[in-house]
Coordinates of C-alpha atoms in Angstrom, one line a residue:
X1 CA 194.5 145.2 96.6
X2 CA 191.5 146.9 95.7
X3 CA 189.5 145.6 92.3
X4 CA 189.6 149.3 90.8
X5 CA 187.6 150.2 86.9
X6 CA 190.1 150.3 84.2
X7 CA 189.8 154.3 83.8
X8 CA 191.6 154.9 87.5
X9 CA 194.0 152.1 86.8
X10 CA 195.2 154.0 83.4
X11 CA 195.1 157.1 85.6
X12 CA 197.7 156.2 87.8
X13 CA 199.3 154.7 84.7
X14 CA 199.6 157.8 83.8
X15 CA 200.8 159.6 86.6
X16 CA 203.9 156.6 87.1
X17 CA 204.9 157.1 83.5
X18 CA 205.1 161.0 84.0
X19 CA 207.7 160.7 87.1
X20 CA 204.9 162.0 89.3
X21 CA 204.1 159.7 91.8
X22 CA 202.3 161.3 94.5
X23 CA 200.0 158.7 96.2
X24 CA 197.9 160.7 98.2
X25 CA 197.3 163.3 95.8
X26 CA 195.9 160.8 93.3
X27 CA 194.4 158.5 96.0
X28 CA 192.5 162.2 97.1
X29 CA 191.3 162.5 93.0
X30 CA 190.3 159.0 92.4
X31 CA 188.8 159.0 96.1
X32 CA 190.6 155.4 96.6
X33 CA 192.7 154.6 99.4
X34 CA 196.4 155.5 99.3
X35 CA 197.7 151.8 99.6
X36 CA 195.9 150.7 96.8
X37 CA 197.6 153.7 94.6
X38 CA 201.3 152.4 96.0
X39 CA 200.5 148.9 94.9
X40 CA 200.1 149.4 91.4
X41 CA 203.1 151.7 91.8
X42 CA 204.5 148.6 92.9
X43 CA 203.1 146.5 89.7
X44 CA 204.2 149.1 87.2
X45 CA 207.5 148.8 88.7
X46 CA 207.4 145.3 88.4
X47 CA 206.1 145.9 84.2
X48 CA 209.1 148.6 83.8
X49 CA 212.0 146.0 85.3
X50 CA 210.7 142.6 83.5
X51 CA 208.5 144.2 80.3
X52 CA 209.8 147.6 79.7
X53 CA 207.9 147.7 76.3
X54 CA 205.2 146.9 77.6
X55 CA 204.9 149.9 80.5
X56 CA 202.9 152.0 78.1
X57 CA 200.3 149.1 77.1
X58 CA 198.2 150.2 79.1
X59 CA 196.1 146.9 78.2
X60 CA 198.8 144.7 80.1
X61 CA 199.5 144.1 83.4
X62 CA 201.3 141.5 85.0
X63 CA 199.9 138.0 84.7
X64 CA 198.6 136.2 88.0
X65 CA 200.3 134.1 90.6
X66 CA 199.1 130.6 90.7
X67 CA 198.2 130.3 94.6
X68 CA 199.4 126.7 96.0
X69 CA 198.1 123.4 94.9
X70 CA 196.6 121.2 97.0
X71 CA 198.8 117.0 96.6
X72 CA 194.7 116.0 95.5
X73 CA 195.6 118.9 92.4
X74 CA 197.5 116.5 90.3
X75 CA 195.7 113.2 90.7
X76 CA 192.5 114.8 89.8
X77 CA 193.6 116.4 86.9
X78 CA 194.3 112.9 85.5
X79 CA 191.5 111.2 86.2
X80 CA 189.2 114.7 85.0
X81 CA 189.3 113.9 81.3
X82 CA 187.9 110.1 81.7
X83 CA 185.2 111.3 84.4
X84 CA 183.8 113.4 81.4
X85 CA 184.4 111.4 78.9
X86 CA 182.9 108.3 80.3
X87 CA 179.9 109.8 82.4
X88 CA 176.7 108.5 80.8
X89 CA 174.4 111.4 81.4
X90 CA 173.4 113.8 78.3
X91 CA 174.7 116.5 80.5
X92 CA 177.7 117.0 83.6
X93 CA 176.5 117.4 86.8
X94 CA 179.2 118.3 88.9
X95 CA 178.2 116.2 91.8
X96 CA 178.0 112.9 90.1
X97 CA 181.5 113.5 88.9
X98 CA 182.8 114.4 92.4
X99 CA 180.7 111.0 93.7
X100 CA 182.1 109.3 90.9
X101 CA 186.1 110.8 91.2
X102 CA 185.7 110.1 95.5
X103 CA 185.0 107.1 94.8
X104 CA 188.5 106.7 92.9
X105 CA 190.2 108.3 95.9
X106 CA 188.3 108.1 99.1
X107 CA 190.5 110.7 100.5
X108 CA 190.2 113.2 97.5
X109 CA 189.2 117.0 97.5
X110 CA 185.8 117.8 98.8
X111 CA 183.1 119.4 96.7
X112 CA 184.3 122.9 97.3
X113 CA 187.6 122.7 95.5
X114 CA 186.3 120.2 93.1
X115 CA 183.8 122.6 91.6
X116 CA 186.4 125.2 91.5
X117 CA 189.0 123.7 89.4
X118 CA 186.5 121.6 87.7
X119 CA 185.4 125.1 86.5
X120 CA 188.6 126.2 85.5
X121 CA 189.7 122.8 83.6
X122 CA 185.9 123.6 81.3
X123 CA 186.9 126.8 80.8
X124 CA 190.6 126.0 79.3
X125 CA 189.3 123.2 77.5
X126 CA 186.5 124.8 76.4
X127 CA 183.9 122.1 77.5
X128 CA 180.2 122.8 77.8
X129 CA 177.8 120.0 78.5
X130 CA 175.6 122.0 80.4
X131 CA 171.8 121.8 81.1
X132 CA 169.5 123.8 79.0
X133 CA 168.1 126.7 80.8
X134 CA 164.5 127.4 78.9
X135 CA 162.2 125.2 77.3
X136 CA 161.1 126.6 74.0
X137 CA 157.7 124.6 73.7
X138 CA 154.9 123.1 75.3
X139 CA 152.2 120.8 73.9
X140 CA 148.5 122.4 74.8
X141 CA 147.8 118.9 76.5
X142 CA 150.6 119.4 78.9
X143 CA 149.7 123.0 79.7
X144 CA 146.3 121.8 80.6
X145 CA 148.0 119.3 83.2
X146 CA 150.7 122.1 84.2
X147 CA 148.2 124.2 85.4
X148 CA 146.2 121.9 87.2
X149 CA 149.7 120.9 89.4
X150 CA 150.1 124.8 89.7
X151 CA 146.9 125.0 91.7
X152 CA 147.2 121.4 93.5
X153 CA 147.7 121.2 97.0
X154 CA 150.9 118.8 96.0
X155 CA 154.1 120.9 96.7
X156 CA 156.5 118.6 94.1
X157 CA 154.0 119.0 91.7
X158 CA 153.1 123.2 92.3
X159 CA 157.3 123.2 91.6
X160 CA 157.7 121.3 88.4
X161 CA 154.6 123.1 86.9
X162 CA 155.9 126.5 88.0
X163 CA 159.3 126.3 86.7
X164 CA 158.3 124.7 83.1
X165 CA 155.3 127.4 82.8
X166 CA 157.6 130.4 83.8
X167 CA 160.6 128.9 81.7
X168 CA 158.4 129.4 78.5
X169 CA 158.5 132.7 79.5
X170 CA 161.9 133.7 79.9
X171 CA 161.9 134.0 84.2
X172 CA 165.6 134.3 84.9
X173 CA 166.1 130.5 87.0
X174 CA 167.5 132.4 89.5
X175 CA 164.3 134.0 90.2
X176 CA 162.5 130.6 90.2
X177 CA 165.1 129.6 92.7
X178 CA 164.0 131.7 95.0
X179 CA 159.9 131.1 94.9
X180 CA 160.0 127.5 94.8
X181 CA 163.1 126.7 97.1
X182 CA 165.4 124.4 95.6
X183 CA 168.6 124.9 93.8
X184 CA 169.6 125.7 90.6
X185 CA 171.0 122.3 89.8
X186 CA 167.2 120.9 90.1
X187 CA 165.5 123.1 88.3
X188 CA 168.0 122.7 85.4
X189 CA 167.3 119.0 85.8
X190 CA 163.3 119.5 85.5
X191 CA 163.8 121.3 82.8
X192 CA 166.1 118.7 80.4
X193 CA 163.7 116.1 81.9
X194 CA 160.5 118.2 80.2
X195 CA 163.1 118.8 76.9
X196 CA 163.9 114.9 76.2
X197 CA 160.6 113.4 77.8
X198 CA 157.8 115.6 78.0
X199 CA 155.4 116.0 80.9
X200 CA 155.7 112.0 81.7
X201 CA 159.5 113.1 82.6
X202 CA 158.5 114.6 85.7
X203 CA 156.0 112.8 87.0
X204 CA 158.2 110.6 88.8
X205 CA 160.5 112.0 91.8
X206 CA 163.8 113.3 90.8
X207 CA 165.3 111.5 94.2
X208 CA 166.0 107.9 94.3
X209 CA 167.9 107.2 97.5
X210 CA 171.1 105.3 97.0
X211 CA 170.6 101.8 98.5
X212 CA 174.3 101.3 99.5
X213 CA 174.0 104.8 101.5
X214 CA 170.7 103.8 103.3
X215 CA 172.3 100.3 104.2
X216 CA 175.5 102.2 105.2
X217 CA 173.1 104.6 107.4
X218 CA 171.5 101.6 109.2
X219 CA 174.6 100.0 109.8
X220 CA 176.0 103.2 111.5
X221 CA 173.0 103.5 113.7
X222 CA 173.2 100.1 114.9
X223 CA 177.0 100.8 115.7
X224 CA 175.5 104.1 117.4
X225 CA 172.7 102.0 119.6
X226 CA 175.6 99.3 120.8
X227 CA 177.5 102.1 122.0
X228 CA 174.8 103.8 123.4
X229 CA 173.6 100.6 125.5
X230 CA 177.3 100.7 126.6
X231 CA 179.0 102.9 129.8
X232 CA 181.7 105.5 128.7
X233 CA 183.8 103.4 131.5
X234 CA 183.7 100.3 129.4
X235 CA 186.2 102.0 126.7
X236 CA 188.2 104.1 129.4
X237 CA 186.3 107.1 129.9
X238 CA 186.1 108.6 133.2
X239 CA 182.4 109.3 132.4
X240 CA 179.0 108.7 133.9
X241 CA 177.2 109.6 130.4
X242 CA 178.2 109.6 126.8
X243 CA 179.1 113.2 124.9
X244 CA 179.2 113.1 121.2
X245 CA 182.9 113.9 120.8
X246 CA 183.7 110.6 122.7
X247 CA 181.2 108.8 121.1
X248 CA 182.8 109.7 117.7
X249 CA 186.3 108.8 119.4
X250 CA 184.9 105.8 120.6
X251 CA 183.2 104.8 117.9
X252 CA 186.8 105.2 115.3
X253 CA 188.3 102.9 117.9
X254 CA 185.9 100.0 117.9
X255 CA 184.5 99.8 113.9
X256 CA 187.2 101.4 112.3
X257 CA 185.7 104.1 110.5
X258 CA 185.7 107.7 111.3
X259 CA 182.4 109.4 112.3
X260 CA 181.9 113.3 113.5
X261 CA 180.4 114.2 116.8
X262 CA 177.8 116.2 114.3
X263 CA 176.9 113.1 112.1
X264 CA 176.3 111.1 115.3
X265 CA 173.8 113.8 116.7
X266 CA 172.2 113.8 113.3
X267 CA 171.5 110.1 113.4
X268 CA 170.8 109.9 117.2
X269 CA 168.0 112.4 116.3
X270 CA 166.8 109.9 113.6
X271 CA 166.3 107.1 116.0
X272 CA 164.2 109.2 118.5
X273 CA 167.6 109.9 121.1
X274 CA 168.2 113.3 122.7
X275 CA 170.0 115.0 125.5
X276 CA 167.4 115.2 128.6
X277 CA 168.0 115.6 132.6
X278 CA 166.8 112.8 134.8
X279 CA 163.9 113.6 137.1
X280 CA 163.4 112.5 140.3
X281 CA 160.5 109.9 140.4
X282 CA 157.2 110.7 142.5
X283 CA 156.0 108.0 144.4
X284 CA 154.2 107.0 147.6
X285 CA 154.7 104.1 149.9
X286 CA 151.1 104.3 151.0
X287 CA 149.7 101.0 150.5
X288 CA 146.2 102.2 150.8
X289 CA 146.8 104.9 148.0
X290 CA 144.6 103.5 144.6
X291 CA 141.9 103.0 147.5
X292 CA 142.5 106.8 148.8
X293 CA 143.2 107.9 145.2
X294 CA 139.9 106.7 143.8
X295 CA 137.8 107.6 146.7
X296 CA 138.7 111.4 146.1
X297 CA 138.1 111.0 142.6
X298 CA 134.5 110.0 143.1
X299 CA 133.7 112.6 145.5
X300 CA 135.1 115.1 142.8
X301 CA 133.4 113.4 140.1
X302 CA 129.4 113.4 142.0
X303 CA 130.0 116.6 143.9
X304 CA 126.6 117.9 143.8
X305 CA 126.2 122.3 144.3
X306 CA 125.5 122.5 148.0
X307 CA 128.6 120.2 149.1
X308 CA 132.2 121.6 149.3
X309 CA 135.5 119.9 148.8
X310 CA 138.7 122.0 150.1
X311 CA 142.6 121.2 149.6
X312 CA 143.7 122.1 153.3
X313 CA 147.6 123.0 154.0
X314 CA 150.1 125.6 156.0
X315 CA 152.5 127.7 154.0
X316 CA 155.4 128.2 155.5
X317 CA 157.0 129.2 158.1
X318 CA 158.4 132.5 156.4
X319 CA 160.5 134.6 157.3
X320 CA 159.7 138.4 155.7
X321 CA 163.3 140.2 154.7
X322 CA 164.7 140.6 151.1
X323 CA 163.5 138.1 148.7
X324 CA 165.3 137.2 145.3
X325 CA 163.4 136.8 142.5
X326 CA 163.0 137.3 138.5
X327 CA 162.7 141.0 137.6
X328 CA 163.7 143.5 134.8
X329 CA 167.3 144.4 134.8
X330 CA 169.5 146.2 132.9
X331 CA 171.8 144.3 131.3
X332 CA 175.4 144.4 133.0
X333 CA 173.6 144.9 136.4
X334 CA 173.6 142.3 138.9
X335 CA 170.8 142.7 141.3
X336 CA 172.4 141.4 144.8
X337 CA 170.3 140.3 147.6
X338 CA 172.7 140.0 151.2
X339 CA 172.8 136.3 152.8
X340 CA 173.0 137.6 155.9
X341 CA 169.8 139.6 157.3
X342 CA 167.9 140.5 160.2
X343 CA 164.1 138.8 160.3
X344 CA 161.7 141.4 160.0
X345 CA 159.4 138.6 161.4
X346 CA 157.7 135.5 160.5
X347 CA 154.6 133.9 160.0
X348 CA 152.4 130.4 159.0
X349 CA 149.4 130.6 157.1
X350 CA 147.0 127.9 157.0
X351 CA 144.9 127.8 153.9
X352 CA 142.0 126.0 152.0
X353 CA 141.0 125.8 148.5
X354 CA 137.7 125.4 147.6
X355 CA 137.7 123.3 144.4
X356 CA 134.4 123.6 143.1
X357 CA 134.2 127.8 143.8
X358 CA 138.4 128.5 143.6
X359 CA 137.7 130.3 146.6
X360 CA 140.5 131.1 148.6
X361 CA 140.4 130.7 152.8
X362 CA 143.1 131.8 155.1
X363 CA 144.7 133.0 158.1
X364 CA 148.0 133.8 159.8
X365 CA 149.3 132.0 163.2
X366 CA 152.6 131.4 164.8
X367 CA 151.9 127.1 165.0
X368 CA 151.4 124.0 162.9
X369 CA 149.2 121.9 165.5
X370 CA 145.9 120.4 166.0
X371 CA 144.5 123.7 167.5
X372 CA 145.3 125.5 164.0
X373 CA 143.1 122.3 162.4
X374 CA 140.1 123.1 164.8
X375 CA 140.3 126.6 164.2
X376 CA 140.2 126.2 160.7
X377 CA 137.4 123.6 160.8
X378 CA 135.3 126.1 162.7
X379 CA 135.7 128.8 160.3
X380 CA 135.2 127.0 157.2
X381 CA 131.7 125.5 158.5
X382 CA 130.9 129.2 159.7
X383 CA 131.9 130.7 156.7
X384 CA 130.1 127.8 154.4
X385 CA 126.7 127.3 156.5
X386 CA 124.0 126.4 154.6
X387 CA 125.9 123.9 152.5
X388 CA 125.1 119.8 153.5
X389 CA 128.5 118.4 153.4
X390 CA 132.3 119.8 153.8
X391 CA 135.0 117.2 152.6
X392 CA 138.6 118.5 153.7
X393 CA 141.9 116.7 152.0
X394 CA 144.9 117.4 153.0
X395 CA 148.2 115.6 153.9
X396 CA 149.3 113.0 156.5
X397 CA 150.8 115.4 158.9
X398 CA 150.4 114.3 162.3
X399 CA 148.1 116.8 163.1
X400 CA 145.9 116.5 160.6
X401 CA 145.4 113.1 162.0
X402 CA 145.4 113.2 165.8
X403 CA 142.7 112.2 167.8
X404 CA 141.8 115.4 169.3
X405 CA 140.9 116.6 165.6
X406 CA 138.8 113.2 164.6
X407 CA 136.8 113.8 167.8
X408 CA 136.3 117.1 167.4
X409 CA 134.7 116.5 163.7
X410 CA 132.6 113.7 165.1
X411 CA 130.9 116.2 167.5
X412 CA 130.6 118.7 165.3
X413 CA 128.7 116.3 162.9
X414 CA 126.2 115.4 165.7
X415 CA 122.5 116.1 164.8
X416 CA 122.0 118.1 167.9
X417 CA 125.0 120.2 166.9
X418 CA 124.4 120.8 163.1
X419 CA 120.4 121.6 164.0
X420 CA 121.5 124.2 166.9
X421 CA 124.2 126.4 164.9
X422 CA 123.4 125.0 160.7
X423 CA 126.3 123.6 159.8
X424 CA 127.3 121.6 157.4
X425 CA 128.6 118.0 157.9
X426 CA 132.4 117.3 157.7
X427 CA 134.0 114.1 156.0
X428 CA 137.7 114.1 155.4
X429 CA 139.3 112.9 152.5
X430 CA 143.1 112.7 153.3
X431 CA 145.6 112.1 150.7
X432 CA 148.3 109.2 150.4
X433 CA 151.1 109.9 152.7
X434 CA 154.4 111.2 151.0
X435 CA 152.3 112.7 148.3
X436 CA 152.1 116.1 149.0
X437 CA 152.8 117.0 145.3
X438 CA 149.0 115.8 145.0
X439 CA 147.6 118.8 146.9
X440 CA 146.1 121.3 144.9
X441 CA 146.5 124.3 146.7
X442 CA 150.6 123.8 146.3
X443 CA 149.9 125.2 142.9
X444 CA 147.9 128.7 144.7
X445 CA 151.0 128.8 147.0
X446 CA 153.5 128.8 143.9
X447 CA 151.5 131.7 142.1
X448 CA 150.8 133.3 145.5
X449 CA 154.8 133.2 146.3
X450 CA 156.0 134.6 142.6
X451 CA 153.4 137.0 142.3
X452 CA 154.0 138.8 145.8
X453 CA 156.7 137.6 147.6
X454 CA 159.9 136.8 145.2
X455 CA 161.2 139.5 144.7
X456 CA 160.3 141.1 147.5
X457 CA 161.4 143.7 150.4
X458 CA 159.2 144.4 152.3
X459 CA 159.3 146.4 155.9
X460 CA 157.1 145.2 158.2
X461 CA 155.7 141.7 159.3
X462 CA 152.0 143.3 158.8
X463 CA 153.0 145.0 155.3
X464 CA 153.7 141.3 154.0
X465 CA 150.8 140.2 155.3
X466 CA 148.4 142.8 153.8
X467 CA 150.1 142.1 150.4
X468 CA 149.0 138.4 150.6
X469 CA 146.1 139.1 151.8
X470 CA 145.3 141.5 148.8
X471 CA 146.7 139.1 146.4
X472 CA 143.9 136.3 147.9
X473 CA 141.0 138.8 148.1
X474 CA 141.8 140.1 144.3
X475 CA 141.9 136.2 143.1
X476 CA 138.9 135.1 145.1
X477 CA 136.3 138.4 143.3
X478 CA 138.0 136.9 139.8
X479 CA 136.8 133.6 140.1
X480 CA 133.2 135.2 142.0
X481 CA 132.8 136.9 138.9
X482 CA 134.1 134.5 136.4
X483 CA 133.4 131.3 138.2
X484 CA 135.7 128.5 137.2
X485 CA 136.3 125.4 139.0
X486 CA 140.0 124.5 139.7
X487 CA 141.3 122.7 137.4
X488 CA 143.5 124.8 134.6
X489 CA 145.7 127.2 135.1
X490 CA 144.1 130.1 137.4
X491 CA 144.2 133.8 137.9
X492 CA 147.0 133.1 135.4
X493 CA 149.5 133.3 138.1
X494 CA 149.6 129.5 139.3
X495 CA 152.6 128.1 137.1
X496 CA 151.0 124.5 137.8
X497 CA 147.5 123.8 136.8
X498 CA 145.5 123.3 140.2
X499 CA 144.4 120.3 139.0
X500 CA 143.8 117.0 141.0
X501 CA 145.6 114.2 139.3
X502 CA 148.1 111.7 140.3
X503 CA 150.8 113.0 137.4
X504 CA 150.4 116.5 138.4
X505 CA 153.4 118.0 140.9
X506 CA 152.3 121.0 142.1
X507 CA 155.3 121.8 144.2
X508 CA 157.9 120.7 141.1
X509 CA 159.8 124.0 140.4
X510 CA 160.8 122.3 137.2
X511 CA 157.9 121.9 136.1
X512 CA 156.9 125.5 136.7
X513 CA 159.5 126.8 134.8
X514 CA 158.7 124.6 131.5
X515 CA 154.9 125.0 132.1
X516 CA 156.0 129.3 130.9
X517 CA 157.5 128.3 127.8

């Protein structure tokens, strides 16, 4: 029923006492809802059959139900009186009693219901032990100190001082609530501390934690880490990993004490425990691979400005058709790509990375082979000529490797050769084998890939292409006018910083992802 002002309740008093019950004509005057208007119908119907002298007081109406009592009703209304009674504190605090009465009956009311009808007993026995809610004085010494905590850097202190200044003047405690975040209970409690003690009253905390509760804590957490050091299968479960609802199960079981999945997350959190996926572990079974690893690290770490080190690898093969990818969609839309398609062509790219420059070196063939190798040697000591040394790294492929290709660099580092055409001489520098995630250029590849091909659909073998090769021709006049060596995150399209480290997996997807966030 709606809570209507006593003025439309005598109104429809009025109307039931005249015989002229019309609901929606009255519910249309008091602008009310008709169902409201038949329920006090209803009441006065109720007054007229069990109080008909009392129909035309229009200061009575009938008296309310008493909704169900809980069974914890009875046994707390005996045990109420003594709580009050024998509590020690100048003034009730409602929690202390609850703590005080649970401790009577371990399966009691919670705090809700026990500040309910421990509101309604005060009120029927007219019981007021409240705190005081203003302080009426302050000593000028203690206003001195008050403002000095008011404009200290110590968050406690800035709180005590601003709810004892602004209590002197009257500020509603709701108000003060609100500014210095913490309940009403505690400010009440700072300001009886100030009344009996003075300013010595709160300078010590107002929290004390309860050594039976912090031994009880550590004793559940322990529990926790046995369990936790156990399989799920040990107690029955058809589980790999533990959930939080069977641990709680579990954990009834074994110590005999019930604990929620929500308490046992909360403590798990404590102790430095969370939820986390297993990642696959990078490794390499090179045995040579500190002696490989620190050799690149030195050439990185004395490359002088005319020498040139280049992270060499193919991308691909790729087939051009419709690509799925992350785009802007409408929500309730599903963006659908067929798994079925006709190639529009395909294509390999061999590339190099120029660390020093983050220049960018390519070109398209239809092979991964030695030839590709030599072809790309040739052009990168063409395109770099004037430069004394070359160092290429890549990955133990076979043909990065072969014979043909170690022969071909030692003729091309002959005197008679580098003094006929000017080139520059060629060392290699190849990476431990398995650990392709090492190669820097994986991380060009990854921004190349999202930036221009996700997502993608486009026509033509040669219209893929172009867009690559715009993307590479863009990134390399960035970095010619904003020169940056590579080694953070660059054009702000690589997801994985370029950067040559043994940790670093620039081909992890995962790691992509989180690297966004």
């Amino acid at each position: 029923m709606d809570k209507l002002v006593k003025s439309k309740i005598n109104i429809i008093r009025r109307y039931y006492i005249k015989g002229e019950p019309k609901g929606a004509t009255i519910a249309r005057e008091l602008q009310i809802q008709k169902d409201t208007v038949y329920k006090y119908f209803k009441e006065f119907r109720e007054i007229e059959r069990l109080y008909p002298h009392k129909l035309k007081d229009f200061t009575f109406l009938l008296p309310k139900k008493q909704g169900p009592r809980y069974p914890f009703y009875d046994e707390l209304m005996s045990v109420l009186p003594d709580l009050v009674e024998n509590t020690k504190l100048p003034y009730l605090e409602k929690v202390s009693l609850w703590k005080e009465y649970r401790q009577l009956y371990p399966r009691g009311c919670g705090l809700y219901f026990f500040y309910s009808y421990f509101n309604a007993w005060q009120k029927r026995h007219k019981i007021c032990k409240y705190y005081p809610r203003r302080i009426k004085h302050i000593a000028e010494e203690d206003i001195e100190e008050l403002t000095i905590w008011r404009n200290s850097q110590n968050i406690e202190l800035w709180r005590k001082a601003v709810v004892v200044l602004d209590s002197l003047k009257k500020r509603p405690v709701a108000e003060m609530c609100v500014q210095v975040e913490v309940t009403e209970e505690t400010i009440l409690k700072w300001i009886a501390r100030y009344q009996e003690m003075g300013i010595e009253g709160l300078r010590h905390k107002t929290f004390t934690p309860d050594p039976k509760k912090v031994a009880g804590n550590k004793l559940k957490q322990e529990n926790i880490l046995r369990l936790l050091q156990q399989t799920p299968k040990l107690h029955g479960l058809n589980r790999t990993a533990w959930r939080l609802t069977d641990m709680s199960r579990i954990y009834e079981k074994v110590y005999g004490s019930p604990l929620g999945p929500h308490a046992i997350g909360k403590h798990l959190n404590r102790m430095g425990y969370q939820f986390q996926k297993s990642r696959e572990r990078l490794t390499s079974p090179d045995k040579h691979y500190q002696e490989k690893m620190d050799n690149i690290k030195s050439i990185l770490s004395n490359l002088k400005p005319d020498e040139k080190f280049f992270s060499i690898d193919e991308y691909g093969p790729a087939v051009v058709n419709i690509k799925t990818g992350w785009s802007l969609t409408k929500v309730g839309e599903i963006k659908t790509v067929p798994q079925l398609q006709k190639s529009r062509g395909w294509y390999i790219m061999t590339a190099a990375l120029e660390l020093s420059t983050n220049q960018m070196t390519h070109f398209y063939s239809q092979k991964k082979n030695t030839e590709e190798m030599l072809k790309l040697v040739d052009v990168l000591i063409q395109q770099y000529k004037g430069n004394s040394k070359l160092y290429l790294s890549w990955d133990c492929a076979p043909w990065h490797s072969s014979n043909k290709l170690k022969e071909y660099i030692k003729s091309i580092n002959a005197e008679s050769f580098r003094h006929a055409n000017g080139t520059p001489w060629v060392e290699l520098a190849p990476l431990p084998s398995s650990a392709q995630y090492l190669n820097v250029i994986e991380s060009v590849f990854s921004g190349m890939a999202k930036s221009v091909i996700h997502n993608s659909d486009y026509a033509s073998l040669d219209e893929c292409q172009s867009a690559i090769n715009l993307y590479f021709t863009e990134r390399n006049q960035y970095f010619q006018a904003n020169p940056k060596k590579a080694g953070k995150k660059i054009w702000g399209k690589e997801i994985v910083k370029p950067v040559f480290m043994e940790t670093n997996n620039c081909k992890s997807k995962l790691k992509l992802k989180r690297s966004q966030k």
